[in-house]
């Protein structure tokens, strides 16, 4: 019986490794991958994770490589005061130049790796350049929702939220009102280190609902310490809860991936939330704000600060910022703006809630203290 011949097995050629593909083609593929990520909610979360990580880890390297750059952040491109879609890495310079040598030119994009369909893939993140010349217009702001009195001085502001504080052993340490330090400690009347006590009441009432404490963040040019947040011990809990009728979120964002492209500010004199478009995230203490005090201005660098664009007005410091118009999740605390209400490109700034709810950022507390939001 004749033997049957078996068909020889032909070995299939393995795919060409990505590092053998020309760089121009790799970048073209990586650009498409980055754009495709932004088409789905999960992809947008991965974009936020990648770009936040890139700015967090490579800022120092980029500042050394390009001497004219003042800071590195992430956000959305702007043109004629209008935001465009798509996240980018942002370089902030004192002034843009029309002509610049090739070796000093800022990169048009930055390479990184993202997780796409459970695999690591190269992505190209576009860049943008903005000037810092208008940053001097950013100022802390106050409004008339609560009145803070100390001695013969009187200041107005608003409350962000209430917290119940539990100590290292789980014991209840009290209920506190949360707002900006420059509001509760009246920085326009006192130097930040000289405010010793005072009372908080509703703007149109006399009876106090809270008393000022020394539980507060630092207002300092030392970048990693600054935290424009302070607590006041609540003395009349029922009236305080009436004051904070809405919103009263029970949850807050744990990191940047909880944010979309917009947030909502709850201004005290308006009964509805107003939409703010996120345009930039200032990380690594890259952005400063000038605070007026009784002894002159001080420049404060904030560790993490989000810049928004929208219909804002002078005032509103301490106003809660939420992720949705229903106010179900706290995004942060509004602290400053440029005072250009309804103007194109008006700017507002908030500290993210994961910084706000971090007890260890406040003098008098440590990482063993835990905050329960709006109990």
Short mmCIF file of C-alpha atoms in Angstrom, two decimals:
data_model
loop_
_atom_site.label_atom_id
_atom_site.label_comp_id
_atom_site.label_asym_id
_atom_site.label_seq_id
_atom_site.Cartn_x
_atom_site.Cartn_y
_atom_site.Cartn_z
CA UNK A 1 0.00 0.00 0.00
CA UNK A 2 1.41 3.33 -1.06
CA UNK A 3 2.20 5.76 1.67
CA UNK A 4 0.09 8.93 1.70
CA UNK A 5 2.03 12.09 1.38
CA UNK A 6 1.36 14.70 4.03
CA UNK A 7 1.13 18.31 3.04
CA UNK A 8 4.14 20.21 4.34
CA UNK A 9 3.30 22.76 7.06
CA UNK A 10 4.18 26.26 5.96
CA UNK A 11 5.20 28.46 8.84
CA UNK A 12 3.30 31.74 8.81
CA UNK A 13 5.50 34.83 9.01
CA UNK A 14 5.24 36.59 12.34
CA UNK A 15 3.87 40.15 12.26
CA UNK A 16 6.42 42.91 11.90
CA UNK A 17 7.34 44.27 15.36
CA UNK A 18 6.08 47.78 15.96
CA UNK A 19 9.59 49.07 16.49
CA UNK A 20 10.44 48.09 12.89
CA UNK A 21 7.67 50.38 11.55
CA UNK A 22 8.92 53.83 10.45
CA UNK A 23 8.45 56.50 13.11
CA UNK A 24 6.20 58.65 10.91
CA UNK A 25 3.78 55.74 10.42
CA UNK A 26 3.91 54.84 14.12
CA UNK A 27 3.01 58.42 15.04
CA UNK A 28 0.14 58.47 12.54
CA UNK A 29 -1.25 55.28 14.10
CA UNK A 30 -0.69 56.67 17.61
CA UNK A 31 -2.60 59.87 16.76
CA UNK A 32 -5.58 57.86 15.58
CA UNK A 33 -5.42 55.73 18.73
CA UNK A 34 -5.53 58.85 20.96
CA UNK A 35 -8.50 60.30 19.07
CA UNK A 36 -10.35 56.97 19.14
CA UNK A 37 -9.91 56.78 22.93
CA UNK A 38 -11.90 59.98 23.32
CA UNK A 39 -14.98 58.50 21.64
CA UNK A 40 -16.16 56.44 24.63
CA UNK A 41 -16.60 57.17 28.37
CA UNK A 42 -14.08 54.48 29.36
CA UNK A 43 -11.64 55.78 26.75
CA UNK A 44 -11.94 59.32 28.14
CA UNK A 45 -11.11 58.00 31.62
CA UNK A 46 -7.98 56.35 30.20
CA UNK A 47 -7.05 59.62 28.45
CA UNK A 48 -7.37 61.49 31.78
CA UNK A 49 -5.30 58.87 33.58
CA UNK A 50 -2.52 58.94 30.96
CA UNK A 51 -2.31 62.72 30.60
CA UNK A 52 -2.45 63.32 34.39
CA UNK A 53 0.33 60.79 34.90
CA UNK A 54 2.41 62.37 32.12
CA UNK A 55 2.14 65.90 33.56
CA UNK A 56 2.77 64.61 37.09
CA UNK A 57 5.95 62.71 36.17
CA UNK A 58 7.50 64.68 33.29
CA UNK A 59 6.94 68.32 34.25
CA UNK A 60 10.40 68.76 35.77
CA UNK A 61 12.03 67.18 32.72
CA UNK A 62 10.10 69.41 30.29
CA UNK A 63 10.84 72.58 32.29
CA UNK A 64 14.57 71.80 32.15
CA UNK A 65 14.43 71.04 28.42
CA UNK A 66 12.60 74.27 27.44
CA UNK A 67 13.80 77.29 29.41
CA UNK A 68 11.01 79.66 28.39
CA UNK A 69 8.28 77.42 29.80
CA UNK A 70 6.86 78.59 33.15
CA UNK A 71 4.64 75.58 33.85
CA UNK A 72 3.20 72.41 32.30
CA UNK A 73 -0.44 71.35 32.70
CA UNK A 74 -3.18 69.51 30.84
CA UNK A 75 -6.46 70.79 29.46
CA UNK A 76 -8.26 71.72 26.25
CA UNK A 77 -7.03 73.90 23.41
CA UNK A 78 -8.40 77.43 23.26
CA UNK A 79 -8.76 79.75 20.31
CA UNK A 80 -10.42 83.18 20.48
CA UNK A 81 -11.48 82.35 24.08
CA UNK A 82 -13.37 79.25 22.90
CA UNK A 83 -12.55 75.68 23.89
CA UNK A 84 -11.96 72.95 21.36
CA UNK A 85 -12.57 69.26 21.85
CA UNK A 86 -9.71 66.96 22.76
CA UNK A 87 -7.27 66.85 25.66
CA UNK A 88 -3.75 68.20 25.25
CA UNK A 89 -0.59 68.99 27.21
CA UNK A 90 -0.33 72.75 27.79
CA UNK A 91 2.88 74.79 28.00
CA UNK A 92 2.56 78.18 29.69
CA UNK A 93 5.01 80.89 28.61
CA UNK A 94 5.31 84.58 29.46
CA UNK A 95 4.79 85.64 25.85
CA UNK A 96 4.43 83.81 22.56
CA UNK A 97 6.95 84.59 19.82
CA UNK A 98 6.24 84.68 16.10
CA UNK A 99 9.77 83.56 15.18
CA UNK A 100 11.83 81.12 17.17
CA UNK A 101 14.83 78.92 16.42
CA UNK A 102 14.30 75.22 15.76
CA UNK A 103 16.14 74.08 18.90
CA UNK A 104 13.94 76.30 21.13
CA UNK A 105 10.67 75.38 19.45
CA UNK A 106 8.20 73.61 21.73
CA UNK A 107 7.10 70.12 20.63
CA UNK A 108 3.81 69.82 18.74
CA UNK A 109 3.03 66.56 20.54
CA UNK A 110 4.21 64.25 23.33
CA UNK A 111 4.46 60.44 23.19
CA UNK A 112 3.05 58.16 25.88
CA UNK A 113 1.54 54.71 26.31
CA UNK A 114 -2.13 53.98 27.07
CA UNK A 115 -4.04 50.79 27.81
CA UNK A 116 -6.33 50.00 24.86
CA UNK A 117 -8.25 46.70 24.76
CA UNK A 118 -6.07 45.27 27.54
CA UNK A 119 -2.81 46.04 25.69
CA UNK A 120 -0.31 48.86 25.94
CA UNK A 121 -0.34 51.04 22.83
CA UNK A 122 1.60 54.12 21.80
CA UNK A 123 -0.41 57.37 21.69
CA UNK A 124 0.44 60.88 20.53
CA UNK A 125 -0.89 63.65 22.81
CA UNK A 126 -1.09 67.09 21.14
CA UNK A 127 0.28 70.20 22.86
CA UNK A 128 -0.82 73.81 23.14
CA UNK A 129 0.92 77.04 24.24
CA UNK A 130 -0.68 79.76 26.37
CA UNK A 131 0.58 83.03 27.82
CA UNK A 132 0.69 83.92 31.52
CA UNK A 133 0.30 87.69 31.01
CA UNK A 134 -3.33 87.78 32.25
CA UNK A 135 -2.78 85.65 35.35
CA UNK A 136 -2.40 88.74 37.55
CA UNK A 137 -6.15 89.34 37.20
CA UNK A 138 -6.98 86.17 39.15
CA UNK A 139 -8.15 87.10 42.65
CA UNK A 140 -9.84 85.33 45.58
CA UNK A 141 -13.53 86.30 45.79
CA UNK A 142 -16.22 86.71 48.45
CA UNK A 143 -20.04 86.87 48.43
CA UNK A 144 -22.82 87.54 50.92
CA UNK A 145 -24.12 84.19 52.16
CA UNK A 146 -22.41 84.00 55.53
CA UNK A 147 -20.88 86.74 57.66
CA UNK A 148 -17.59 86.23 59.54
CA UNK A 149 -16.91 88.60 62.42
CA UNK A 150 -13.78 89.02 64.52
CA UNK A 151 -13.29 92.08 66.70
CA UNK A 152 -14.51 95.09 64.73
CA UNK A 153 -13.95 93.43 61.36
CA UNK A 154 -16.65 91.88 59.17
CA UNK A 155 -16.28 89.70 56.07
CA UNK A 156 -18.69 87.83 53.77
CA UNK A 157 -18.40 84.51 52.02
CA UNK A 158 -20.09 81.16 51.46
CA UNK A 159 -19.89 77.61 52.77
CA UNK A 160 -18.90 74.67 50.60
CA UNK A 161 -20.18 71.76 52.66
CA UNK A 162 -20.34 70.25 56.11
CA UNK A 163 -18.26 67.35 57.39
CA UNK A 164 -18.45 65.02 60.35
CA UNK A 165 -14.94 64.27 61.63
CA UNK A 166 -13.92 60.97 63.16
CA UNK A 167 -10.56 60.70 64.89
CA UNK A 168 -7.84 58.01 64.86
CA UNK A 169 -9.86 55.62 67.07
CA UNK A 170 -13.12 56.24 65.21
CA UNK A 171 -14.45 58.61 67.86
CA UNK A 172 -16.63 61.52 66.76
CA UNK A 173 -14.69 64.78 67.06
CA UNK A 174 -17.47 67.09 65.90
CA UNK A 175 -19.29 68.68 62.97
CA UNK A 176 -17.53 71.36 60.93
CA UNK A 177 -18.34 73.82 58.16
CA UNK A 178 -15.87 73.86 55.26
CA UNK A 179 -14.94 76.94 53.24
CA UNK A 180 -11.91 78.81 51.87
CA UNK A 181 -9.31 79.84 54.38
CA UNK A 182 -9.16 83.35 52.92
CA UNK A 183 -12.91 83.64 53.67
CA UNK A 184 -13.07 82.18 57.19
CA UNK A 185 -9.79 83.78 58.28
CA UNK A 186 -10.53 87.15 56.67
CA UNK A 187 -7.21 87.61 54.88
CA UNK A 188 -8.16 91.10 53.63
CA UNK A 189 -8.41 92.30 57.23
CA UNK A 190 -5.76 90.12 58.87
CA UNK A 191 -2.48 88.52 57.93
CA UNK A 192 -3.06 84.74 57.45
CA UNK A 193 -1.05 83.94 60.60
CA UNK A 194 -2.75 86.54 62.84
CA UNK A 195 -6.41 85.53 62.72
CA UNK A 196 -7.12 84.01 66.14
CA UNK A 197 -10.89 83.59 66.38
CA UNK A 198 -14.32 84.69 65.23
CA UNK A 199 -17.91 83.65 64.61
CA UNK A 200 -19.83 82.60 61.51
CA UNK A 201 -23.48 83.54 61.03
CA UNK A 202 -25.92 83.89 58.16
CA UNK A 203 -25.42 87.15 56.26
CA UNK A 204 -28.82 88.51 57.36
CA UNK A 205 -28.74 87.12 60.92
CA UNK A 206 -26.89 87.81 64.15
CA UNK A 207 -26.86 84.46 65.99
CA UNK A 208 -23.67 82.48 65.22
CA UNK A 209 -23.95 79.01 63.68
CA UNK A 210 -20.22 78.18 63.83
CA UNK A 211 -16.99 79.36 65.43
CA UNK A 212 -13.61 79.78 63.70
CA UNK A 213 -10.93 77.21 64.59
CA UNK A 214 -7.23 76.78 63.91
CA UNK A 215 -7.94 73.75 61.72
CA UNK A 216 -6.82 75.18 58.39
CA UNK A 217 -4.53 74.80 55.44
CA UNK A 218 -1.49 76.97 54.80
CA UNK A 219 -1.43 80.10 52.65
CA UNK A 220 2.20 80.26 51.65
CA UNK A 221 4.60 80.64 48.74
CA UNK A 222 5.86 77.16 49.67
CA UNK A 223 4.10 75.28 46.91
CA UNK A 224 3.51 71.84 48.40
CA UNK A 225 2.04 73.21 51.66
CA UNK A 226 -0.52 75.73 50.38
CA UNK A 227 -4.16 74.76 50.81
CA UNK A 228 -6.87 77.44 50.80
CA UNK A 229 -9.27 75.49 53.03
CA UNK A 230 -10.36 76.02 56.65
CA UNK A 231 -12.90 74.53 59.07
CA UNK A 232 -15.30 76.20 61.50
CA UNK A 233 -16.86 74.17 64.33
CA UNK A 234 -20.65 74.09 63.96
CA UNK A 235 -22.51 75.29 67.05
CA UNK A 236 -26.07 75.18 65.65
CA UNK A 237 -26.39 72.07 63.45
CA UNK A 238 -30.13 72.39 62.54
CA UNK A 239 -29.72 75.98 61.30
CA UNK A 240 -26.53 75.05 59.47
CA UNK A 241 -28.38 72.29 57.60
CA UNK A 242 -31.08 74.78 56.63
CA UNK A 243 -28.38 77.03 55.21
CA UNK A 244 -27.04 74.16 53.08
CA UNK A 245 -30.39 72.98 51.74
CA UNK A 246 -28.89 72.27 48.30
CA UNK A 247 -26.71 70.84 47.05
CA UNK A 248 -25.77 68.29 49.68
CA UNK A 249 -23.67 65.68 47.86
CA UNK A 250 -22.77 62.56 49.83
CA UNK A 251 -19.91 61.54 47.50
CA UNK A 252 -16.86 63.24 46.02
CA UNK A 253 -14.39 62.60 43.21
CA UNK A 254 -11.52 60.28 44.17
CA UNK A 255 -9.24 61.31 41.28
CA UNK A 256 -9.24 63.21 37.97
CA UNK A 257 -10.89 60.37 36.03
CA UNK A 258 -14.21 61.18 37.74
CA UNK A 259 -14.33 64.52 35.89
CA UNK A 260 -15.90 65.08 32.48
CA UNK A 261 -15.31 68.15 30.34
CA UNK A 262 -17.71 70.25 32.47
CA UNK A 263 -18.56 70.88 36.13
CA UNK A 264 -21.33 72.89 37.83
CA UNK A 265 -20.91 75.73 40.31
CA UNK A 266 -23.64 76.46 42.87
CA UNK A 267 -23.48 80.21 43.39
CA UNK A 268 -25.20 81.38 46.60
CA UNK A 269 -27.36 84.09 45.00
CA UNK A 270 -28.73 81.86 42.21
CA UNK A 271 -31.07 78.92 42.79
CA UNK A 272 -29.72 76.79 39.95
CA UNK A 273 -26.28 75.39 39.08
CA UNK A 274 -24.22 77.00 36.33
CA UNK A 275 -22.09 75.05 33.89
CA UNK A 276 -18.34 75.63 33.77
CA UNK A 277 -16.15 74.13 31.06
CA UNK A 278 -12.87 72.64 32.32
CA UNK A 279 -10.02 74.03 30.25
CA UNK A 280 -6.88 73.25 32.23
CA UNK A 281 -5.52 71.28 35.19
CA UNK A 282 -2.61 72.95 37.02
CA UNK A 283 -0.62 70.24 38.80
CA UNK A 284 2.70 70.15 40.65
CA UNK A 285 2.15 73.59 42.23
CA UNK A 286 2.53 75.25 38.84
CA UNK A 287 -0.01 78.08 39.29
CA UNK A 288 0.01 81.00 41.74
CA UNK A 289 -2.67 83.41 42.97
CA UNK A 290 -2.06 86.74 44.68
CA UNK A 291 -3.90 87.18 48.00
CA UNK A 292 -4.43 90.62 49.53
CA UNK A 293 -3.75 90.81 53.26
CA UNK A 294 -3.63 93.55 55.89
CA UNK A 295 0.18 93.72 55.51
CA UNK A 296 0.33 93.55 51.71
CA UNK A 297 -0.11 90.93 48.97
CA UNK A 298 1.26 87.41 49.23
CA UNK A 299 1.75 84.99 46.32
CA UNK A 300 0.34 81.52 46.97
CA UNK A 301 1.18 78.45 44.88
CA UNK A 302 -1.50 75.75 44.88
CA UNK A 303 -0.56 72.09 44.58
CA UNK A 304 -3.54 71.14 42.39
CA UNK A 305 -5.93 73.59 40.77
CA UNK A 306 -8.50 73.26 37.98
CA UNK A 307 -9.20 76.18 35.66
CA UNK A 308 -12.66 76.55 34.11
CA UNK A 309 -14.35 78.79 31.58
CA UNK A 310 -17.95 79.91 31.91
CA UNK A 311 -20.41 82.54 33.05
CA UNK A 312 -18.88 83.62 36.36
CA UNK A 313 -19.09 86.80 38.40
CA UNK A 314 -17.06 88.55 41.09
CA UNK A 315 -17.63 86.66 44.30
CA UNK A 316 -18.44 83.00 44.90
CA UNK A 317 -15.36 81.93 46.91
CA UNK A 318 -16.26 78.77 48.79
CA UNK A 319 -19.10 77.83 46.43
CA UNK A 320 -19.41 74.06 45.93
CA UNK A 321 -18.56 72.66 42.50
CA UNK A 322 -20.24 69.38 41.48
CA UNK A 323 -19.80 66.93 38.62
CA UNK A 324 -23.46 67.08 37.55
CA UNK A 325 -26.36 69.57 37.62
CA UNK A 326 -28.16 67.45 40.26
CA UNK A 327 -25.30 67.98 42.70
CA UNK A 328 -24.82 64.29 43.55
CA UNK A 329 -20.99 64.28 43.60
CA UNK A 330 -18.68 67.02 44.89
CA UNK A 331 -15.98 68.03 42.40
CA UNK A 332 -14.29 70.73 44.48
CA UNK A 333 -14.33 74.16 46.12
CA UNK A 334 -14.30 77.38 44.07
CA UNK A 335 -11.60 79.78 45.30
CA UNK A 336 -10.86 82.45 42.68
CA UNK A 337 -11.70 84.06 39.34
CA UNK A 338 -10.72 86.95 37.09
CA UNK A 339 -13.87 89.00 37.67
CA UNK A 340 -14.99 89.12 34.03
CA UNK A 341 -18.64 88.12 34.30
CA UNK A 342 -20.17 86.99 30.97
CA UNK A 343 -16.97 87.97 29.17
CA UNK A 344 -15.54 85.53 26.60
CA UNK A 345 -12.84 83.48 28.24
CA UNK A 346 -13.79 84.36 31.83
CA UNK A 347 -11.82 82.17 34.23
CA UNK A 348 -12.73 80.39 37.47
CA UNK A 349 -10.60 78.09 39.64
CA UNK A 350 -11.42 75.25 42.03
CA UNK A 351 -9.48 72.91 44.31
CA UNK A 352 -10.46 69.27 43.59
CA UNK A 353 -12.56 67.46 46.19
CA UNK A 354 -9.98 64.71 46.78
CA UNK A 355 -7.67 67.45 48.09
CA UNK A 356 -10.49 69.10 50.04
CA UNK A 357 -11.44 65.85 51.79
CA UNK A 358 -7.84 64.97 52.68
CA UNK A 359 -7.69 65.73 56.42
CA UNK A 360 -3.90 65.52 56.54
CA UNK A 361 -3.67 68.75 54.46
CA UNK A 362 -5.02 70.72 57.45
CA UNK A 363 -3.10 71.86 60.53
CA UNK A 364 -4.46 70.03 63.58
CA UNK A 365 -5.48 66.87 61.70
CA UNK A 366 -3.52 63.95 60.24
CA UNK A 367 -4.04 60.99 57.89
CA UNK A 368 -5.85 59.08 60.68
CA UNK A 369 -8.73 61.57 60.67
CA UNK A 370 -11.65 60.80 58.39
CA UNK A 371 -14.26 63.15 56.90
CA UNK A 372 -17.89 62.15 56.32
CA UNK A 373 -19.41 64.52 53.78
CA UNK A 374 -22.68 66.35 54.56
CA UNK A 375 -23.98 63.91 57.24
#
